[in-house]
Coordinates of C-alpha atoms and ligand atoms in Angstrom, one line a residue:
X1 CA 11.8 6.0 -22.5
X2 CA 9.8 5.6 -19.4
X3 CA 7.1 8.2 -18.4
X4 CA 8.2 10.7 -15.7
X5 CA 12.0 12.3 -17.0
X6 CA 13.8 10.4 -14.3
X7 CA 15.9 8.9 -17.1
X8 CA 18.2 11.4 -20.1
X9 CA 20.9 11.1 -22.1
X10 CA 23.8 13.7 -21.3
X11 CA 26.0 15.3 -23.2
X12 CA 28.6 12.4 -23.1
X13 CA 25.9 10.1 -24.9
X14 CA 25.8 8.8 -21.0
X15 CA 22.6 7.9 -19.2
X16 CA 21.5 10.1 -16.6
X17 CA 19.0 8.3 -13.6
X18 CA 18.0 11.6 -11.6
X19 CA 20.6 13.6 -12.8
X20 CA 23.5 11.1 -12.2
X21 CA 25.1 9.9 -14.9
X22 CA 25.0 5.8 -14.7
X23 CA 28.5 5.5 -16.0
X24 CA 30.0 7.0 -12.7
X25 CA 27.8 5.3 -10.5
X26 CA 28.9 2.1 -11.2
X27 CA 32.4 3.4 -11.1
X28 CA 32.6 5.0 -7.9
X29 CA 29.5 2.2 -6.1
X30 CA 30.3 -0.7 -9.0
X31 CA 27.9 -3.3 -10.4
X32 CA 25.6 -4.8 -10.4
X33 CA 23.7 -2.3 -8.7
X34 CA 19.8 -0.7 -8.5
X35 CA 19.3 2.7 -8.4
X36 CA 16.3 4.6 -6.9
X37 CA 15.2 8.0 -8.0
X38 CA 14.0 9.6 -5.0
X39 CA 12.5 12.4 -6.7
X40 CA 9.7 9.9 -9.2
X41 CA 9.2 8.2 -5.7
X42 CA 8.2 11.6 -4.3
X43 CA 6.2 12.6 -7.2
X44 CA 4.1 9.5 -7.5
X45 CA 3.1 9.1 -4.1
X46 CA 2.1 13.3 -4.8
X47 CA 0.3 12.0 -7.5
X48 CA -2.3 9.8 -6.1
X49 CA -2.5 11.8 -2.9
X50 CA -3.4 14.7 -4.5
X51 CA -6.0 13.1 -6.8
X52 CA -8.0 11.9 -3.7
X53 CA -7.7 15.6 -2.2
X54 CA -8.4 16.9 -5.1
X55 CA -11.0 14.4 -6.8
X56 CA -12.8 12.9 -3.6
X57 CA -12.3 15.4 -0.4
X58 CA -9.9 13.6 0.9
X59 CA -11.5 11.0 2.2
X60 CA -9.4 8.3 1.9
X61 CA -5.6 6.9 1.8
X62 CA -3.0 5.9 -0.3
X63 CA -0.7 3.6 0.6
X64 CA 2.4 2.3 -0.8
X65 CA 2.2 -1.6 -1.3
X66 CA 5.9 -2.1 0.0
X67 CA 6.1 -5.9 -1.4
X68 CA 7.3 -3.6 -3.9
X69 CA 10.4 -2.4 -2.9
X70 CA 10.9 -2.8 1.0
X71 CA 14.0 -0.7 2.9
X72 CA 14.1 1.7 5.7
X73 CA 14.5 4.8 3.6
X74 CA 11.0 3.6 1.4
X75 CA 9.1 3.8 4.3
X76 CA 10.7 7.1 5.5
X77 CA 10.0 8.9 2.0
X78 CA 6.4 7.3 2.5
X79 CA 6.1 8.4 5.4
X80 CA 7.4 12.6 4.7
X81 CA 4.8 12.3 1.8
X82 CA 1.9 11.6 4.5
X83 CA 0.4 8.1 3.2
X84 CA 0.2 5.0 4.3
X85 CA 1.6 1.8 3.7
X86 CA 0.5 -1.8 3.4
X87 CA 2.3 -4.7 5.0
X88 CA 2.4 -8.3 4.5
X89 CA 4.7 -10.2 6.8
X90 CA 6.0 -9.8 10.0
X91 CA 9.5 -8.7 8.2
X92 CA 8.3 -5.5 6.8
X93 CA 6.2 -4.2 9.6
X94 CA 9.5 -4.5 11.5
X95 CA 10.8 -2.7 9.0
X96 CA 8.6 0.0 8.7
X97 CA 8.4 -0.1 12.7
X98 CA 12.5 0.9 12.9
X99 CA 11.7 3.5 9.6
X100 CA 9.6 4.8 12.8
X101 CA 6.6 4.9 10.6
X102 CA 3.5 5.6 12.2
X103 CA 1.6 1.9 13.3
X104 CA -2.1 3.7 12.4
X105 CA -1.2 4.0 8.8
X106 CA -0.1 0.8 8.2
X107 CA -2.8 -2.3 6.5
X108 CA -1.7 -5.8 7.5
X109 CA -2.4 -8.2 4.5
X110 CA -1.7 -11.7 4.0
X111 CA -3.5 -15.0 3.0
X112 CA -2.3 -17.0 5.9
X113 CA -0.8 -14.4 9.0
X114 CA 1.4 -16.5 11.2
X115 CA 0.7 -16.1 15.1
X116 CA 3.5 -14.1 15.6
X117 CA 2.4 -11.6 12.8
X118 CA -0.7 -10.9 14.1
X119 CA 0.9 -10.3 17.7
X120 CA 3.4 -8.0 16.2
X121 CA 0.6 -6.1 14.7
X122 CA -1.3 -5.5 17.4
X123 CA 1.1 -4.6 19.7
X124 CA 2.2 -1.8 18.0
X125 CA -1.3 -0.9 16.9
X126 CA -1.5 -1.2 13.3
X127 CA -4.9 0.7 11.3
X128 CA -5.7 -2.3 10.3
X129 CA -5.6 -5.8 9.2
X130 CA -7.0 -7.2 6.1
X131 CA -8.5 -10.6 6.8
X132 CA -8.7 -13.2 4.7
X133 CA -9.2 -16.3 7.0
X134 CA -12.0 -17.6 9.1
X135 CA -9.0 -18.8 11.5
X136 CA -7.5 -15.5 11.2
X137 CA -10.9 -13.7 12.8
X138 CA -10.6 -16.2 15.2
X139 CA -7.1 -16.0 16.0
X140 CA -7.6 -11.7 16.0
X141 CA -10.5 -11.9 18.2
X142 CA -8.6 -14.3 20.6
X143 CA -5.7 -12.5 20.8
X144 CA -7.4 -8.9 21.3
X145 CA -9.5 -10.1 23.9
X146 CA -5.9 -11.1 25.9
X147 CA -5.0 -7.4 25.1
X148 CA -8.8 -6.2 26.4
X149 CA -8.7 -4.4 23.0
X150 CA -10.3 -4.1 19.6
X151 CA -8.9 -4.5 15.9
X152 CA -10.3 -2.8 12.9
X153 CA -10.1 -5.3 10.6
X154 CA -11.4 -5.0 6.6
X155 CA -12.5 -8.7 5.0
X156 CA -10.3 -9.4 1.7
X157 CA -13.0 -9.9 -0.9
X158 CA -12.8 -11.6 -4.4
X159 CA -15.3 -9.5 -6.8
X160 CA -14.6 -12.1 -9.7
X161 CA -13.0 -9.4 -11.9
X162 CA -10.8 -10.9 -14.5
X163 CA -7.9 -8.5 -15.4
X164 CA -6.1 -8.8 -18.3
X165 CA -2.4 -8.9 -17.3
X166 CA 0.4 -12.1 -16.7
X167 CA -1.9 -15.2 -14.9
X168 CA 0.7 -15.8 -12.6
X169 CA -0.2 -12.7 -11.0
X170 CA -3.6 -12.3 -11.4
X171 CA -5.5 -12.6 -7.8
X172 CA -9.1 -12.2 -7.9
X173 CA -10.2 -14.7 -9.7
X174 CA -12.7 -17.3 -8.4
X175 CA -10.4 -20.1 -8.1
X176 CA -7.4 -18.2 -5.9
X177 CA -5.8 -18.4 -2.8
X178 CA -7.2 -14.6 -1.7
X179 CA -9.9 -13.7 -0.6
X180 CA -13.9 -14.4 0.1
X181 CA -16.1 -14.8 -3.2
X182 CA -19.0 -12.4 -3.7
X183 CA -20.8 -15.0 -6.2
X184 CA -20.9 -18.3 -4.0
X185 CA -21.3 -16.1 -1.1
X186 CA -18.5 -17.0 0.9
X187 CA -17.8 -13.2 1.2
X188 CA -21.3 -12.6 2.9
X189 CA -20.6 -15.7 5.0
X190 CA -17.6 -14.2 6.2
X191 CA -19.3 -11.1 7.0
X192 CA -21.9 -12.5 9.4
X193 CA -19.5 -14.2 11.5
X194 CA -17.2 -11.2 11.7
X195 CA -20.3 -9.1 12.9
X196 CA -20.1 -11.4 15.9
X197 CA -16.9 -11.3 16.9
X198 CA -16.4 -8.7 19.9
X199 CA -13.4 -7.5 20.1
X200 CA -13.4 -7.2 16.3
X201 CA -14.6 -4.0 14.5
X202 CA -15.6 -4.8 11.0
X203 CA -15.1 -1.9 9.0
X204 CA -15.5 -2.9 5.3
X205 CA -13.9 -4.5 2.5
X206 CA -10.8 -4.9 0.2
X207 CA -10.3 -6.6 -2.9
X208 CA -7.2 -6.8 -5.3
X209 CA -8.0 -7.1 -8.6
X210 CA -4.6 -8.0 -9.9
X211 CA -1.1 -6.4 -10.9
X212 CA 0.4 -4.7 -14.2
X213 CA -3.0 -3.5 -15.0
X214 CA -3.5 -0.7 -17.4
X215 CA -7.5 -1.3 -18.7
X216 CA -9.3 1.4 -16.1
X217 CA -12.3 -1.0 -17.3
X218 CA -11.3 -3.5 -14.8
X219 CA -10.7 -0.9 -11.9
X220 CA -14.3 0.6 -12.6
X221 CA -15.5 -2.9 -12.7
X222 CA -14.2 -3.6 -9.4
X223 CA -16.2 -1.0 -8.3
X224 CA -19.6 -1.8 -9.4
X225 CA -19.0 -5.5 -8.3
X226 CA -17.6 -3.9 -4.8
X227 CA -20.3 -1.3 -4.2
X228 CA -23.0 -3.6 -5.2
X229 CA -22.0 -6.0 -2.6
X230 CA -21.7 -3.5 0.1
X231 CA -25.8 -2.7 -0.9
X232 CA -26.4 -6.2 -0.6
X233 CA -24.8 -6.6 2.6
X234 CA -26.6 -3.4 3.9
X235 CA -29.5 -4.5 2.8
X236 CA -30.1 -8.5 4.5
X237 CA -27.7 -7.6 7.4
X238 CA -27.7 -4.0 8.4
X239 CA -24.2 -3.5 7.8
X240 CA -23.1 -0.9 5.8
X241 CA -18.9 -0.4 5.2
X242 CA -17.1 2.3 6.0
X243 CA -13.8 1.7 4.1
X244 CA -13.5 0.2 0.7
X245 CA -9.9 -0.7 0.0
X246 CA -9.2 -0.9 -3.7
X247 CA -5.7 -2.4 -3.4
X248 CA -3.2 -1.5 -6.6
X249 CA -1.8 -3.3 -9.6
X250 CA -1.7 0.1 -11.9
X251 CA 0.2 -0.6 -14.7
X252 CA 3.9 0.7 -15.6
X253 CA 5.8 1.2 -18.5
X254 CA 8.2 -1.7 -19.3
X255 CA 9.0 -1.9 -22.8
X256 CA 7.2 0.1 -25.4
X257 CA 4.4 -2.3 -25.9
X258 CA 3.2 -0.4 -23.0
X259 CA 3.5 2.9 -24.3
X260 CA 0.3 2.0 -26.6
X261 CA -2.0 2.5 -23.1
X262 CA -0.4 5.8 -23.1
X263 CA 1.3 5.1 -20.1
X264 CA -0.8 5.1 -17.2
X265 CA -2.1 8.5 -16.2
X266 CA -2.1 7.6 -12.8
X267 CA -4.8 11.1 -11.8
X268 CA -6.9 9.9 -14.1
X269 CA -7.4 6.7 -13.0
X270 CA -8.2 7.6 -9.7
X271 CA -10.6 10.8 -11.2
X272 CA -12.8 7.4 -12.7
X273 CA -13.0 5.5 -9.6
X274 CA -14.0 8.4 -7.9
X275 CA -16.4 8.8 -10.4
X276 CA -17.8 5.3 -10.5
X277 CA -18.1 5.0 -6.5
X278 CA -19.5 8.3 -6.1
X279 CA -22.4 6.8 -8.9
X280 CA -22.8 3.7 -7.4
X281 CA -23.2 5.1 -3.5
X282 CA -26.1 7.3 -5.4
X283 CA -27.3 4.5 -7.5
X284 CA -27.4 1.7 -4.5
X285 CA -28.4 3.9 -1.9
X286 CA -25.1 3.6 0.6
X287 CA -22.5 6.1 2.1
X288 CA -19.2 7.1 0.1
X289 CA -16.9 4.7 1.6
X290 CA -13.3 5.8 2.4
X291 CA -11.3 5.2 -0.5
X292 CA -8.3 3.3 0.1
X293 CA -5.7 2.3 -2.7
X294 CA -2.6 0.4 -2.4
X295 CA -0.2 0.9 -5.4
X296 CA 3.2 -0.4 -5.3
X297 CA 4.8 -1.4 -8.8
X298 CA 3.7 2.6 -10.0
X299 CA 5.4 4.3 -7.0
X300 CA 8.9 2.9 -7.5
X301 CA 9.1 0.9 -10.7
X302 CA 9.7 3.2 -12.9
X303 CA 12.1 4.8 -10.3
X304 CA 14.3 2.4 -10.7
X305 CA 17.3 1.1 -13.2
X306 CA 19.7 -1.6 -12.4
X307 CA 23.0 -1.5 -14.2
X308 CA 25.5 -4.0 -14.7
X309 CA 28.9 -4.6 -16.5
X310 CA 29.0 -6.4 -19.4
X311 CA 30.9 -10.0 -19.4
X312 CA 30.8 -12.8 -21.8
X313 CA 29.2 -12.9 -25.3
X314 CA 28.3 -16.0 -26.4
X315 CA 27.1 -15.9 -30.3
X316 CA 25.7 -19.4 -31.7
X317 CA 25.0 -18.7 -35.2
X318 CA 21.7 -18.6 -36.7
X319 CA 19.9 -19.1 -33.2
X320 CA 20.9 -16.5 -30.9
X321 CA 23.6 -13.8 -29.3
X322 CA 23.7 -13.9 -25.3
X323 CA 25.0 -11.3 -24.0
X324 CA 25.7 -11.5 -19.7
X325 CA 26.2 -9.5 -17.1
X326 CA 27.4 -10.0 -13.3
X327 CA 24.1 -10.1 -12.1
X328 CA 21.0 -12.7 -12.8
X329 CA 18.1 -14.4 -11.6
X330 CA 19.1 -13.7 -8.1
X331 CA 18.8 -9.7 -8.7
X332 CA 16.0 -9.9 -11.1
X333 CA 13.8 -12.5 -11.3
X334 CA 11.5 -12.1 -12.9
X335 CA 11.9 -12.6 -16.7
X336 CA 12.4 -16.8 -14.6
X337 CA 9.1 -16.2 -13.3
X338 CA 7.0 -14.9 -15.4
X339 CA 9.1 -13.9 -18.4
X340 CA 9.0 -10.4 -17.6
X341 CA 9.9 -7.9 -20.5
X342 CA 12.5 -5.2 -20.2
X343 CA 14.1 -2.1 -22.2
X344 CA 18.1 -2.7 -21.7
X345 CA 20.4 0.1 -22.7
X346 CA 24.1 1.1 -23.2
X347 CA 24.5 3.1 -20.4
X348 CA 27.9 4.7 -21.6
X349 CA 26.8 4.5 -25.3
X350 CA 23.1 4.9 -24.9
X351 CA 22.7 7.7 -28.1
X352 CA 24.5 4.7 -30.4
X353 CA 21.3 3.1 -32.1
X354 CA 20.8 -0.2 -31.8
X355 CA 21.9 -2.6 -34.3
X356 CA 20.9 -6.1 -32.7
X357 CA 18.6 -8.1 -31.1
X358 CA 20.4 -10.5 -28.2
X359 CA 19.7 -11.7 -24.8
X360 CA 20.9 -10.7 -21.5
X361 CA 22.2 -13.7 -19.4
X362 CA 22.8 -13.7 -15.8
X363 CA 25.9 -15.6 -14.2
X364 CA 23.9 -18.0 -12.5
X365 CA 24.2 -22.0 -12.8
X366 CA 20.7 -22.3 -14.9
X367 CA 19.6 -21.8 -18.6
X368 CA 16.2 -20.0 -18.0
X369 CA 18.6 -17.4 -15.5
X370 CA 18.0 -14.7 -18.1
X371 CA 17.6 -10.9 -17.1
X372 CA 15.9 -10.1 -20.3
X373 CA 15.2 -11.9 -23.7
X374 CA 15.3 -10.1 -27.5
X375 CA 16.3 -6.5 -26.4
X376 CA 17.9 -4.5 -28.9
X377 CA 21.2 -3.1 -28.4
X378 CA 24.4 -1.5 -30.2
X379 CA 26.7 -4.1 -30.3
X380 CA 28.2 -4.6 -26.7
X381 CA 31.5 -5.6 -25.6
X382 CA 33.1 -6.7 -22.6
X383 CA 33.0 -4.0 -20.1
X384 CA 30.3 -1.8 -21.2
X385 CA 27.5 -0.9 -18.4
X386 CA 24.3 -2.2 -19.4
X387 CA 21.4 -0.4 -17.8
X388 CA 17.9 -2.2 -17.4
X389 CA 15.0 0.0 -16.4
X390 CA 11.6 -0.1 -14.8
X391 CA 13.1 -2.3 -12.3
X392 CA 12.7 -0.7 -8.9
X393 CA 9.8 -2.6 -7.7
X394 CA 9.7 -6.7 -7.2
X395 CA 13.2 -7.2 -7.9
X396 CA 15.4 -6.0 -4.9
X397 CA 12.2 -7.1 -3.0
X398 CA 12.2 -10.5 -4.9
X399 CA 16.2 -10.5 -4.6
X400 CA 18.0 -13.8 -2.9
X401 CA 21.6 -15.0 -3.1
X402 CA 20.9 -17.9 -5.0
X403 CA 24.8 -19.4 -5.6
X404 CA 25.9 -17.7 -3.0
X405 CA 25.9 -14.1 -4.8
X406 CA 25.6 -11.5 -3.8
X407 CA 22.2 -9.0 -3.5
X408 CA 23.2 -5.3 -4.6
X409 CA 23.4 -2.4 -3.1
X410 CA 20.9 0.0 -3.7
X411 CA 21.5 3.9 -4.1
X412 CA 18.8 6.4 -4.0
X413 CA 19.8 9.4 -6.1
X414 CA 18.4 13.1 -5.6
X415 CA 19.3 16.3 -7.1
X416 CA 22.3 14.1 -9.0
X417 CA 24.1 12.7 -5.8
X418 CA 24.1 9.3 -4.9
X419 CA 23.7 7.3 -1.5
X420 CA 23.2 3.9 -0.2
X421 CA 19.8 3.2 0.8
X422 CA 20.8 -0.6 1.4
X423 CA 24.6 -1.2 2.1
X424 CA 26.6 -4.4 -0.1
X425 CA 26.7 -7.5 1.0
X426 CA 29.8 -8.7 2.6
X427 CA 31.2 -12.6 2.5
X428 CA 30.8 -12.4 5.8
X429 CA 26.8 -11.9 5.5
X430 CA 26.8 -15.3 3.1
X431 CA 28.4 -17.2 6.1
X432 CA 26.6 -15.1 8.9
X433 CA 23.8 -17.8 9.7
X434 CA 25.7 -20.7 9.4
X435 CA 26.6 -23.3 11.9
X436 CA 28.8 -26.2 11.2
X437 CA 27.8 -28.8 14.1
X438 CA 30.3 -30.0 16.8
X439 CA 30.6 -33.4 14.9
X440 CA 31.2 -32.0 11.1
X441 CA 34.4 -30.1 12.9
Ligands
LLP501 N1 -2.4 -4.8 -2.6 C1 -2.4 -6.2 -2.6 C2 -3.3 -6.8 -1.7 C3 -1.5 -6.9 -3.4 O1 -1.5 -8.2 -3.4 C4 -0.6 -6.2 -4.2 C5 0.3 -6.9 -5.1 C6 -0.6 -4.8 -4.2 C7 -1.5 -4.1 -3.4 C8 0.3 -4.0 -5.1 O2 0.1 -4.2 -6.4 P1 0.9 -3.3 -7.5 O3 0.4 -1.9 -7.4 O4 2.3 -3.4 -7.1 O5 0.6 -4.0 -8.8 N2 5.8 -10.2 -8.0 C9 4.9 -9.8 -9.0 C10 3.9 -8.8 -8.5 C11 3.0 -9.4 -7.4 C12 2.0 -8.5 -6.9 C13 1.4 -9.0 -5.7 N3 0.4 -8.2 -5.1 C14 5.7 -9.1 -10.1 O6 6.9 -9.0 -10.0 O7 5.2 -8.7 -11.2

């Protein structure tokens, strides 16, 4: 199973998510429904924090990409374990605004910051804001100017590092909507016209190399392309950066085709880069930048299950079994948009082997609405709970109420008792927005 004991099988052959057993939480909170293990959250923001107190001094920040999995609680457990977090709309700064999480630890990132984002962030004084727009330095400097203030602000930078993951999700290539280009030098273009923007502090770089990563290579490659660019810079312009902000994309552990990396040891990664920057400062002759990382699938995927009750089975024989579930595209997905693999279990048979292969349909109105495809199972029947793991990042986060169903409740578990971290969804909230117009009456 997944890497970090959040997940056993009790003595009832039921499975246990943080030492509550599945088959009573969807009894007493019913399905479909995600559950968050506190405790992993906990441990994995402990687990890069402590490896840059331990492997660099200190000097520098973790923060928790909360694309990943965005609710008040998140940003309060982020918050009690003393990192930072990184934003990307106007939605989840709110968010982490009413968590009351402190504005100086939060990163503002984005490929096109609306106005009102970039107001938002300023008046509540975020650490700082990634930029990855000429318009946007613009926009910053205006808008600080008004406020007689000035913004730390980091340039997103695209080092041209191609990691090997999904292509849908891969960011730092040279043709991608992020960031500046070290090699056609758009990134020191970028850099000269920050430098004379006043109410603008420049105070380094961030790149993003890509998510679901598990080939250190990449992250050390980063590194050396990032480092040497920061020479360069230092070099023709007399800049040198202070910060140099890694972003995330650490691999987790999925299905066991990802067990062959070993499953990320998360330390050790960061023990490398540590390495590798602290060689390349020597090497190029610059300053030890402040390390900043921003992983979000690592903190809370694996923290997370969804489980769901077993509806329909549809065999067609020769071709395929299809088994569904009361939940879908609309809780999950994922396997739609970039078919995603999963490990599905049993949850209130899960020490039965498995004796088939079959898919997991959702209910909603489309073919390609699967959950998972070709995951092995005992043979399920109506009414069974069927637990899919791994998923606590980018699916509540990436949730909608496509055909008008609706997104689960999530419960964080801790010490074996259960709570809702995000309430149901009511019939009421479907309707909430609507407006029928005077003449349709
Ligand atoms: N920093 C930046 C600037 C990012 O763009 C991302 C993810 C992260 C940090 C966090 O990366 P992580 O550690 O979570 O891999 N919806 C996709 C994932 C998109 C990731 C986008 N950026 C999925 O479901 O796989």
């Amino acid at each position: 199973m997944n890497t970090r004991k959040t997940l056993r099988i009790n003595e009832q052959g039921h499975l246990e998510i943080g030492g509550a057993d599945a088959v009573s939480l969807a009894k007493s909170f019913g399905t479909p429904l995600y559950v968050m293990d506190e405790q992993y959250i906990r441990d994995m923001c402990s687990v890069y924090r402590d490896a840059i107190e331990k492997e660099y001094g200190g000097n520098g920040l973790v923060l928790y990409a909360s694309k990943a999995f965005s609710c008040l609680a998140v940003y309060k457990i982020a918050d009690s374990e003393n990192i930072g977090v990184d934003a990307v709309s106007a939605g989840e700064l709110y968010t982490a605004f009413r968590a009351g999480f402190p504005a100086e630890k939060i990163y503002l990132h984005g490929n096109n910051k609306l106005p009102y984002e970039l107001e938002l962030a300023l008046d509540h004084g975020v650490g700082a804001i990634v930029v990855d727009a000429y318009s946007e330095l613009d926009m910053i400097d205006e808008m600080c100017a008004r406020r007689g203030m000035v913004q730390k602000v980091l340039l997103r930078v695209n080092p041209g590092v191609e990691a090997h993951t999904h292509r849908f999700i891969q960011t730092a290539k040279t043709d991608s909507k992020f960031g500046f280009s070290v090699s056609d030098k758009t990134a020191e273009k970028i850099t000269e016209y920050a430098l004379t923007k006043k109410h603008i502090r420049l105070a380094g770089y961030h790149c993003h190399i890509g998510s679901q990563i598990f080939e250190k290579q990449s992250f050390l490659l980063a590194v050396d392309k990032m480092m040497a660019f920061i020479a360069d810079i230092k070099a023709k312009h007399g800049f040198e950066a202070e910060i140099l902000n890694l972003g995330g994309g650490y691999g987790i552990w999925y299905t066991d085709e990802d067990a062959k990396y070993t499953c990320a040891d998360y330390a050790e990664y960061l023990k490398a880069i540590v390495r590798e920057l602290k060689a390349k400062s020597a090497e190029y002759g610059v300053r030890s930048p402040f390390l900043v990382v921003e992983p979000g699938r690592s903190i809370v995927g694996e923290a997370g299950v969804t489980l769901y009750t077993v509806g329909a089975i549809k065999e067609i024989p020769g071709i395929k079994k299809y088994v569904a579930v009361d939940g879908g595209m609309f809780d999950n997905p994922r396997y739609a948009l970039y078919q995603a693999k999963y490990t599905a279990i049993l949850a209130n048979r899960a020490a039965e082997a498995p004796t088939e292969v079959v898919s997991v349909a959702g209910k909603c109105c489309e073919s390609g609405d699967l959950v998972c495809a070709d995951v092995s199972l005992p043979k399920a029947e109506r009414g069974d709970i069927l637990a899919v793991l791994s998923t606590g990042a980018y699916n509540y986060s990436m949730a909608s109420n496509y055909n008008r169903n609706f997104i689960p409740p999530v419960v964080l578990v801790r010490d074996g008792k259960a709570e809702y971290i995000v309430k149901p969804q009511t019939y009421e909230d479907l309707v909430r927005n609507d407006v029928i117009p005077e003449r349709l009456k």
